[in-house]
Coordinates of C-alpha atoms in Angstrom, one line a residue:
M1192 CA -59.7 -37.8 -14.3
R1193 CA -59.3 -40.7 -17.0
C1194 CA -60.2 -44.2 -17.7
T1195 CA -57.3 -45.8 -17.5
H1196 CA -59.4 -48.4 -20.2
C1197 CA -60.3 -46.4 -22.6
G1198 CA -59.0 -42.7 -21.8
A1199 CA -62.3 -41.3 -21.3
N1200 CA -62.6 -38.4 -18.6
I1201 CA -64.8 -39.9 -15.5
P1202 CA -66.8 -36.9 -13.6
D1203 CA -65.3 -36.7 -10.4
D1204 CA -68.7 -37.7 -8.5
Q1205 CA -69.2 -40.9 -10.7
M1206 CA -67.4 -44.4 -10.0
V1207 CA -67.7 -46.0 -13.1
C1208 CA -66.7 -44.7 -16.7
P1209 CA -69.1 -43.5 -18.5
E1210 CA -68.3 -44.7 -21.8
C1211 CA -67.0 -48.6 -21.2
G1212 CA -68.7 -48.5 -17.6
A1213 CA -65.4 -50.0 -16.0
E1214 CA -65.0 -49.2 -12.1
V1215 CA -63.2 -46.6 -11.2
Q1216 CA -60.2 -47.9 -9.5
I1217 CA -59.3 -46.4 -5.7
V1218 CA -55.7 -46.6 -4.4
P1219 CA -54.3 -45.6 -1.4
D1220 CA -53.1 -42.6 -1.3
Y1221 CA -49.5 -41.5 -2.3
N1222 CA -47.3 -41.4 0.7
P1223 CA -43.8 -39.8 0.5
L1224 CA -42.9 -40.1 4.0
E1225 CA -42.9 -44.5 3.2
D1226 CA -40.2 -43.1 0.0
V1227 CA -38.1 -41.3 2.6
I1228 CA -38.2 -44.4 5.1
A1229 CA -37.4 -47.2 2.7
R1230 CA -34.5 -44.8 0.9
E1231 CA -33.4 -44.2 4.6
V1232 CA -33.5 -48.0 5.9
K1233 CA -31.6 -49.0 2.5
G1234 CA -29.0 -46.5 2.6
S1235 CA -28.5 -48.1 6.2
V1236 CA -28.1 -51.3 5.1
E1237 CA -25.5 -50.0 2.7
G1238 CA -23.7 -47.9 4.8
A1239 CA -25.3 -44.5 3.9
T1240 CA -27.9 -44.1 5.9
R1241 CA -28.5 -40.1 6.1
P1242 CA -30.9 -39.0 9.0
M1243 CA -34.2 -38.1 8.6
Q1244 CA -35.1 -34.5 9.4
T1245 CA -38.5 -32.8 10.0
D1246 CA -37.7 -30.2 7.1
D1247 CA -37.1 -33.3 4.4
I1248 CA -40.6 -34.7 4.9
R1249 CA -42.5 -31.6 5.2
R1250 CA -40.9 -30.4 1.3
Y1251 CA -42.0 -34.0 0.4
R1252 CA -45.2 -33.6 1.8
R1253 CA -45.5 -29.9 0.2
D1254 CA -43.9 -31.2 -3.2
S1255 CA -46.3 -34.3 -3.5
L1256 CA -49.1 -31.7 -3.2
T1257 CA -48.0 -29.9 -6.6
Q1258 CA -46.9 -32.9 -8.6
N1259 CA -49.7 -35.4 -7.8
V1260 CA -52.8 -33.0 -8.6
N1261 CA -54.0 -35.1 -11.5
S1262 CA -53.5 -38.3 -9.9
T1263 CA -56.1 -40.5 -8.9
R1264 CA -58.2 -39.1 -5.7
V1265 CA -58.7 -41.2 -2.4
L1266 CA -62.3 -40.5 -1.2
S1267 CA -63.4 -41.7 2.6
Q1268 CA -65.5 -44.4 2.7
S1269 CA -68.8 -41.8 3.4
E1270 CA -67.7 -40.1 -0.3
M1271 CA -67.8 -43.7 -1.5
D1272 CA -70.8 -44.6 -0.2
R1273 CA -72.7 -41.1 -0.9
I1274 CA -71.5 -41.0 -4.3
R1275 CA -72.6 -45.0 -5.0
E1276 CA -76.1 -44.0 -3.5
K1277 CA -76.7 -41.1 -5.4
R1278 CA -75.7 -43.2 -9.2
R1279 CA -78.2 -45.6 -8.0
K1280 CA -81.0 -43.4 -7.4
G1281 CA -79.7 -41.6 -10.8
R1282 CA -79.5 -44.0 -13.0
K1283 CA -81.7 -47.5 -13.8
S1284 CA -79.9 -50.3 -12.7
S1285 CA -80.0 -53.8 -15.6
P1286 CA -79.0 -57.2 -15.0
E1287 CA -76.2 -56.1 -17.0
A1288 CA -75.0 -52.9 -15.2
E1289 CA -75.3 -54.8 -12.0
E1290 CA -73.2 -57.9 -13.3
L1291 CA -70.7 -55.2 -13.9
R1292 CA -70.8 -53.3 -10.8
R1293 CA -70.7 -56.3 -9.1
N1294 CA -67.6 -58.0 -11.2
S1295 CA -66.3 -54.7 -10.3
R1296 CA -66.5 -54.4 -7.2
Q1297 CA -64.9 -58.0 -6.5
K1298 CA -62.4 -57.0 -8.5
Q1299 CA -61.9 -54.0 -6.9
Q1300 CA -61.9 -55.8 -3.6
A1301 CA -59.0 -58.6 -4.4
Q1302 CA -57.2 -55.5 -6.2
D1303 CA -57.6 -53.8 -2.1
R1304 CA -56.7 -56.7 -0.9
D1305 CA -53.6 -57.0 -3.2
E1306 CA -52.5 -54.0 -2.5
S1307 CA -53.3 -53.8 1.2
M1308 CA -51.0 -56.9 1.5
R1309 CA -48.3 -55.2 -0.6
H1310 CA -48.7 -52.7 1.7
R1311 CA -48.7 -54.5 4.4
Q1312 CA -45.8 -56.4 3.4
G1313 CA -43.5 -53.2 2.5
T1314 CA -44.6 -51.8 6.0
D1315 CA -43.0 -55.2 7.5
E1316 CA -40.3 -54.6 5.3
I1317 CA -40.0 -51.6 6.2
R1318 CA -39.9 -52.3 9.5
R1319 CA -38.0 -55.0 9.8
Q1320 CA -35.3 -53.1 7.9
R1321 CA -35.4 -50.7 11.1
Q1322 CA -35.1 -53.5 13.5
G1323 CA -32.4 -55.2 11.2
T1324 CA -35.2 -58.6 11.8
D1325 CA -34.9 -59.3 7.8
P1326 CA -33.0 -62.3 7.2
A1327 CA -31.3 -61.8 4.1
V1328 CA -30.8 -58.1 5.8
K1329 CA -29.9 -59.5 8.6
R1330 CA -27.4 -62.5 6.6
Q1331 CA -26.0 -59.6 4.8
N1332 CA -25.6 -57.7 7.4
T1333 CA -23.7 -60.3 9.4
A1334 CA -21.6 -61.0 6.9
D1335 CA -20.3 -57.3 6.2
L1336 CA -19.6 -57.1 9.6
K1337 CA -17.8 -60.1 9.6
S1338 CA -16.2 -58.8 6.7
Q1339 CA -15.3 -55.3 8.4
R1340 CA -13.8 -57.6 11.7
Q1341 CA -11.8 -59.4 9.0
Q1342 CA -10.4 -56.7 7.4
K1343 CA -9.6 -55.1 10.8
R1344 CA -8.4 -57.7 12.0
L1345 CA -6.0 -57.7 8.5
E1346 CA -5.2 -54.5 9.1
A1347 CA -4.2 -54.8 12.9
A1348 CA -1.8 -57.7 12.2
K1349 CA -0.5 -56.0 9.0
R1350 CA 0.0 -53.1 11.5
K1351 CA 1.5 -55.4 14.1
R1352 CA 3.3 -57.3 11.9
R1353 CA 5.0 -54.0 10.4
R1354 CA 5.5 -52.9 14.1
L1355 CA 7.4 -55.8 14.7
L1356 CA 9.3 -55.9 11.2
I1357 CA 10.4 -52.5 12.4
A1358 CA 11.4 -53.4 16.0
L1359 CA 13.4 -56.7 14.4
F1360 CA 15.6 -54.4 11.7
C1361 CA 16.3 -52.1 14.5
V1362 CA 17.5 -54.6 16.6
I1363 CA 19.6 -56.4 13.6
V1364 CA 21.0 -53.1 13.0
F1365 CA 21.7 -52.6 16.6
I1366 CA 23.5 -56.0 16.5
G1367 CA 25.2 -55.5 13.4
V1368 CA 26.7 -52.1 14.5
V1369 CA 27.7 -54.2 17.9
I1370 CA 29.2 -57.1 15.9
F1371 CA 31.2 -54.5 13.5
V1372 CA 32.5 -53.0 16.8
A1373 CA 33.5 -55.9 18.5
Y1374 CA 35.1 -57.4 15.3
Q1375 CA 36.9 -54.5 14.5
N1376 CA 38.7 -54.6 17.9
S1377 CA 39.2 -58.7 17.4
Y1378 CA 41.7 -60.8 17.3
T1379 CA 40.4 -61.4 13.4
G1380 CA 39.9 -57.4 12.8
M1381 CA 43.5 -56.7 14.4
M1382 CA 44.8 -59.1 11.7
Q1383 CA 43.3 -58.0 9.1
K1384 CA 44.3 -54.7 9.8
G1385 CA 47.8 -55.7 10.2
Y1386 CA 47.7 -57.0 6.6
R1387 CA 46.2 -53.9 5.1
A1388 CA 49.2 -52.0 6.4
L1389 CA 51.9 -54.6 5.6
Q1390 CA 50.4 -54.2 1.7
N1391 CA 50.5 -50.7 2.0
N1392 CA 54.2 -51.1 3.3
N1393 CA 53.4 -49.4 6.8
Y1394 CA 55.4 -51.7 8.6
N1395 CA 55.3 -50.0 11.8
A1396 CA 51.5 -49.7 11.8
A1397 CA 51.6 -53.5 10.6
E1398 CA 53.9 -54.7 13.4
E1399 CA 51.7 -52.9 16.1
Y1400 CA 48.0 -54.2 14.9
F1401 CA 50.3 -58.1 14.8
Q1402 CA 51.3 -57.3 18.4
R1403 CA 47.8 -56.0 19.3
A1404 CA 46.4 -59.3 18.4
I1405 CA 49.3 -61.0 20.4
I1406 CA 48.1 -59.3 23.2
K1407 CA 44.5 -60.5 22.8
D1408 CA 45.3 -64.5 22.4
D1409 CA 49.2 -65.2 22.4
S1410 CA 49.1 -68.8 21.8
R1411 CA 47.5 -68.6 18.2
P1412 CA 50.2 -68.8 15.7
E1413 CA 48.8 -66.6 12.9
A1414 CA 49.6 -63.1 14.6
Y1415 CA 53.2 -64.4 14.6
T1416 CA 53.6 -65.3 11.0
G1417 CA 52.4 -61.7 10.2
W1418 CA 54.7 -60.1 12.5
A1419 CA 57.3 -62.3 10.8
E1420 CA 56.3 -61.2 7.2
V1421 CA 56.8 -57.8 8.7
Y1422 CA 60.4 -58.4 8.5
I1423 CA 60.6 -61.0 5.5
D1424 CA 59.7 -57.8 3.7
Q1425 CA 62.4 -56.1 5.1
D1426 CA 64.4 -59.0 4.1
D1427 CA 65.1 -59.5 7.8
L1428 CA 65.3 -63.2 8.2
E1429 CA 67.2 -63.2 11.2
S1430 CA 64.4 -61.0 12.9
A1431 CA 61.7 -62.9 11.4
E1432 CA 63.3 -65.8 13.0
D1433 CA 63.7 -65.1 16.1
V1434 CA 59.8 -64.2 16.1
F1435 CA 59.2 -67.9 16.3
L1436 CA 62.3 -68.7 18.4
D1437 CA 61.4 -66.2 21.2
V1438 CA 57.6 -67.5 21.6
I1439 CA 58.5 -71.0 21.3
E1440 CA 60.9 -70.7 24.3
T1441 CA 58.0 -69.3 26.3
Q1442 CA 55.2 -71.7 24.9
P1443 CA 57.4 -75.1 24.7
T1444 CA 54.3 -77.3 23.8
N1445 CA 52.3 -75.4 21.5
A1446 CA 52.6 -77.6 18.4
Q1447 CA 50.4 -74.5 16.5
L1448 CA 53.7 -72.3 17.1
Y1449 CA 56.1 -75.6 16.0
Q1450 CA 54.1 -75.6 13.1
A1451 CA 54.2 -71.9 12.0
A1452 CA 57.9 -71.7 12.3
I1453 CA 58.2 -75.0 10.5
D1454 CA 56.5 -73.1 7.8
F1455 CA 58.4 -70.0 7.9
Y1456 CA 61.8 -72.3 7.5
I1457 CA 60.4 -73.5 4.6
D1458 CA 58.8 -70.9 2.7
T1459 CA 62.3 -68.8 3.2
E1460 CA 64.3 -72.3 2.2
Q1461 CA 65.8 -72.9 5.3
Q1462 CA 64.9 -76.7 5.7
D1463 CA 68.0 -77.6 7.3
K1464 CA 66.9 -75.7 10.4
I1465 CA 64.0 -77.6 11.1
S1466 CA 65.6 -80.9 12.6
A1467 CA 67.5 -78.0 14.7
L1468 CA 64.6 -76.6 16.1
L1469 CA 62.6 -79.7 16.4
N1470 CA 66.1 -81.8 18.4
D1471 CA 65.1 -79.0 21.2
C1472 CA 62.1 -80.1 21.4
E1473 CA 61.3 -82.3 24.6
D1474 CA 57.6 -82.4 24.4
S1475 CA 56.2 -85.7 22.9
S1476 CA 53.1 -84.5 21.7
V1477 CA 54.4 -81.9 20.0
L1478 CA 56.7 -84.2 18.1
S1479 CA 53.9 -86.2 17.1
A1480 CA 51.9 -83.4 15.9
V1481 CA 54.8 -82.5 13.7
S1482 CA 56.1 -85.8 12.6
D1483 CA 56.3 -85.5 8.5
Y1484 CA 59.1 -82.9 9.6
V1485 CA 61.1 -85.3 12.0
S1486 CA 64.0 -86.4 10.3
A1487 CA 66.6 -88.1 12.8
A1488 CA 70.5 -87.7 12.9
P1489 CA 72.0 -90.7 11.4
E1490 CA 74.4 -93.2 13.4
F1491 CA 77.8 -94.5 13.1
K1492 CA 78.4 -98.2 13.8
P1493 CA 80.9 -99.1 15.2
E1494 CA 81.1 -96.3 17.2
A1495 CA 84.0 -93.9 16.9
G1496 CA 87.7 -94.2 18.3
T1497 CA 91.1 -95.4 18.0
Y1498 CA 91.5 -99.3 15.9
N1499 CA 94.8 -100.8 15.0
E1500 CA 92.9 -103.1 12.1
V1501 CA 90.6 -102.1 8.7
Q1502 CA 87.1 -101.0 9.8
E1503 CA 83.7 -100.8 8.1
I1504 CA 81.9 -98.3 9.1
T1505 CA 77.9 -98.3 9.0
I1506 CA 75.6 -95.4 9.4
L1507 CA 71.9 -95.7 10.1
S1508 CA 69.0 -93.4 10.5
D1509 CA 65.7 -94.3 13.0
T1510 CA 63.6 -92.4 10.5
G1511 CA 64.8 -93.5 7.2
G1512 CA 65.3 -91.6 4.3
T1513 CA 68.4 -91.5 2.3
I1514 CA 71.8 -90.9 4.0
Y1515 CA 74.7 -88.2 2.3
Y1516 CA 78.0 -88.7 4.1
T1517 CA 81.6 -86.8 3.8
T1518 CA 84.9 -87.9 5.2
D1519 CA 86.8 -84.6 4.5
G1520 CA 85.4 -82.9 7.3
T1521 CA 82.7 -81.0 5.5
D1522 CA 78.9 -80.7 6.6
P1523 CA 77.0 -82.9 3.6
T1524 CA 74.4 -81.9 1.8
A1525 CA 72.3 -83.8 -0.5
E1526 CA 74.1 -81.7 -3.6
T1527 CA 77.8 -82.2 -1.7
G1528 CA 77.6 -85.5 -0.2
T1529 CA 77.8 -88.8 -1.1
E1530 CA 75.1 -91.2 -0.7
Y1531 CA 75.4 -93.6 0.9
T1532 CA 74.6 -97.1 -0.5
E1533 CA 77.1 -99.3 1.4
P1534 CA 79.4 -99.6 4.2
I1535 CA 82.9 -96.8 4.4
L1536 CA 86.0 -98.8 4.2
L1537 CA 88.9 -97.3 6.4
Q1538 CA 91.5 -99.7 5.5
N1539 CA 94.6 -97.0 5.8
E1540 CA 96.2 -96.1 9.1
G1541 CA 95.1 -92.3 9.6
E1542 CA 92.3 -90.2 11.3
F1543 CA 89.3 -89.9 9.5
E1544 CA 85.8 -88.0 10.3
I1545 CA 82.6 -88.8 8.6
R1546 CA 80.0 -86.5 8.8
A1547 CA 76.0 -87.5 7.8
I1548 CA 72.5 -86.3 7.5
A1549 CA 69.4 -88.0 6.6
V1550 CA 67.0 -86.6 4.4
N1551 CA 63.2 -87.6 5.2
A1552 CA 60.5 -88.6 2.5
N1553 CA 59.7 -85.0 2.3
G1554 CA 63.2 -83.4 2.1
I1555 CA 63.6 -82.4 5.5
P1556 CA 67.1 -82.7 6.3
S1557 CA 68.1 -83.9 9.6
V1558 CA 70.7 -82.1 12.1
V1559 CA 74.6 -83.2 11.1
S1560 CA 76.2 -86.2 13.0
S1561 CA 79.6 -87.3 13.1
A1562 CA 82.3 -89.6 14.2
T1563 CA 86.3 -89.2 14.0
Y1564 CA 88.1 -93.1 13.7
T1565 CA 91.9 -93.3 14.5
I1566 CA 93.4 -96.4 12.3
E1567 CA 97.1 -97.6 13.6
F1568 CA 98.2 -100.8 12.4
P1569 CA 100.8 -102.3 14.9
I1570 CA 104.9 -102.5 14.2
A1571 CA 106.2 -106.0 13.6
N1572 CA 109.7 -106.4 15.5
A1573 CA 112.8 -106.1 13.5
P1574 CA 112.7 -109.4 11.3
A1575 CA 114.3 -112.5 12.2
V1576 CA 117.4 -113.2 9.7
T1577 CA 119.4 -116.7 9.9
P1578 CA 122.2 -117.9 9.3
S1579 CA 123.6 -115.6 12.6
T1580 CA 126.5 -113.5 12.3
G1581 CA 129.7 -115.6 11.5
Q1582 CA 132.5 -117.0 9.3
Y1583 CA 131.7 -119.3 6.9
T1584 CA 133.8 -121.8 5.0
E1585 CA 131.4 -123.2 2.9
P1586 CA 128.2 -121.4 0.7
T1587 CA 125.4 -120.8 2.7
Q1588 CA 121.9 -119.1 1.9
I1589 CA 120.5 -115.6 4.0
T1590 CA 117.0 -115.8 5.0
I1591 CA 114.5 -113.7 6.3
T1592 CA 110.9 -114.4 8.1
V1593 CA 108.4 -112.2 7.0
P1594 CA 104.9 -112.3 8.6
D1595 CA 101.8 -111.2 6.6
G1596 CA 100.9 -108.0 5.7
Y1597 CA 104.3 -107.2 5.7
T1598 CA 107.2 -106.8 2.8
A1599 CA 110.9 -107.3 3.3
Y1600 CA 113.6 -105.4 2.2
Y1601 CA 117.3 -105.6 2.8
T1602 CA 121.2 -104.3 1.4
M1603 CA 124.0 -105.9 1.0
D1604 CA 126.5 -103.0 1.5
G1605 CA 126.0 -102.0 5.1
S1606 CA 123.1 -99.0 4.1
T1607 CA 119.8 -99.1 5.4
P1608 CA 117.3 -100.4 3.7
D1609 CA 114.8 -98.0 1.5
P1610 CA 112.1 -99.5 -1.0
S1611 CA 112.7 -96.5 -3.3
S1612 CA 116.5 -97.0 -3.7
S1613 CA 118.7 -99.1 -5.9
T1614 CA 120.8 -100.3 -3.6
T1615 CA 117.9 -101.9 -1.9
Y1616 CA 116.5 -105.5 -3.1
Q1617 CA 112.7 -106.5 -2.3
Y1618 CA 113.1 -109.7 -0.7
S1619 CA 111.6 -112.6 -2.6
G1620 CA 113.6 -115.7 -1.3
P1621 CA 116.8 -116.8 0.7
V1622 CA 119.8 -115.0 -0.9
D1623 CA 123.3 -116.5 -1.1
M1624 CA 125.9 -115.4 0.8
P1625 CA 128.8 -113.9 -0.8
A1626 CA 132.2 -115.9 -1.1
D1627 CA 135.4 -114.7 -0.2
T1628 CA 134.4 -111.4 1.4
Q1629 CA 133.0 -110.0 4.5
T1630 CA 129.3 -108.9 4.1
I1631 CA 127.2 -106.6 5.9
F1632 CA 123.8 -107.8 5.7
N1633 CA 120.5 -105.3 6.9
A1634 CA 116.7 -106.1 6.3
I1635 CA 113.4 -104.4 7.8
L1636 CA 109.5 -105.0 7.3
V1637 CA 107.5 -102.6 5.9
N1638 CA 103.7 -102.7 6.5
N1639 CA 101.5 -103.0 3.3
N1640 CA 99.1 -101.5 5.0
N1641 CA 100.4 -98.5 5.9
G1642 CA 104.0 -98.2 5.3
K1643 CA 106.0 -98.4 7.8
A1644 CA 109.1 -99.9 8.4
T1645 CA 110.1 -101.9 11.2
D1646 CA 113.4 -101.8 13.2
V1647 CA 117.0 -103.1 10.8
T1648 CA 117.9 -106.0 11.1
T1649 CA 121.9 -106.2 11.0
R1650 CA 123.8 -109.6 10.0
N1651 CA 128.1 -109.5 9.4
Y1652 CA 129.1 -112.5 7.2
I1653 CA 132.9 -113.5 6.5
T1654 CA 133.3 -116.1 4.2
T1655 CA 136.8 -118.2 3.0
E1656 CA 138.1 -121.2 1.6

């Protein structure tokens, strides 16, 4: 072997270098088993432990015999004592050599102690690693174990969450299918199918869908509106109107149906029928719900009847609005009627029929109301004429008494007075009686209002001198 200091060859039986005098360092024999054990322990800590096999140990021992031929040989204690004794006998001791050997022994002993300590520490390290008692390793193992457990918990939570999401998705899909099926067969679903059929001009299918919706809920107005639109699209407004009138007859307290019917009349420009519909309603809650469309029919004062004098007719409406009327017996409208602004004066004899409507603020006309008035002025008696019939010898004047509202007419040739005749005179004051002749004097009164004439008053005058 060679000296580690100067590199000189040292005989096998010597413990000191013959060149530099350095003592041969004795080191523990290399044990490959310990390397194997250390690697196995380290592998177990890193999660890659591989069990030790007997064949591996034998192979390491066999390899060590061939690989460490030139390594420092380890001597037993008896061999070391024998060699040292031989050296002491074969060599002369000197103080320097003795001091050198002593220092070498002390140094060797210190190195042996250090090596033994390291060996024990390595052995304890291996033992702790085997038993898992090394604090750092134990902490690392504990941390790794916690990390593994945490990872497993996270993975388990992910799997659980994934399963829950899948289950929730399935439940949502199932509920969606149920809702879709239920919706398709619901009132709203039937309505949508009906309108789709109506858009495609499939009137029979549309009518069937709307009727099926009515079966599901006959109190809602939408299905009746859709059914009516089937007829409206075919220009059959009468049948469309019957849809509402028939159901209102069976549900007279359903305000929604009344509103739907009103909307139908407005959309088809038949506002004049709204008041007729509401006039037949006796439910106050319905009338309150559709109060914006109520237009009360006008009332007349004085009431209809026969009167013998001029009359002023007043027209009123409880719901206000604008009043239109006619006096020729026709139904008034906002376009054809006369707007009522002041009382109507009936100053001629005859029969008069007044018809009127009231149009409220929303443009809804009321039903037509009417009143008939008959004006018959009384006929006065035949006029009083003075002097009476007789023979007169002195000039005399003839006088006719004329009441208010009348005009007197007379003739002096015996004919009946006629205001349109040239032989008839209008009385304006006393008339001179003709002299030396016989005169037939006839007189009448004519009513200034109706032109009716009274009976004739006749006087026969004879004058002589």
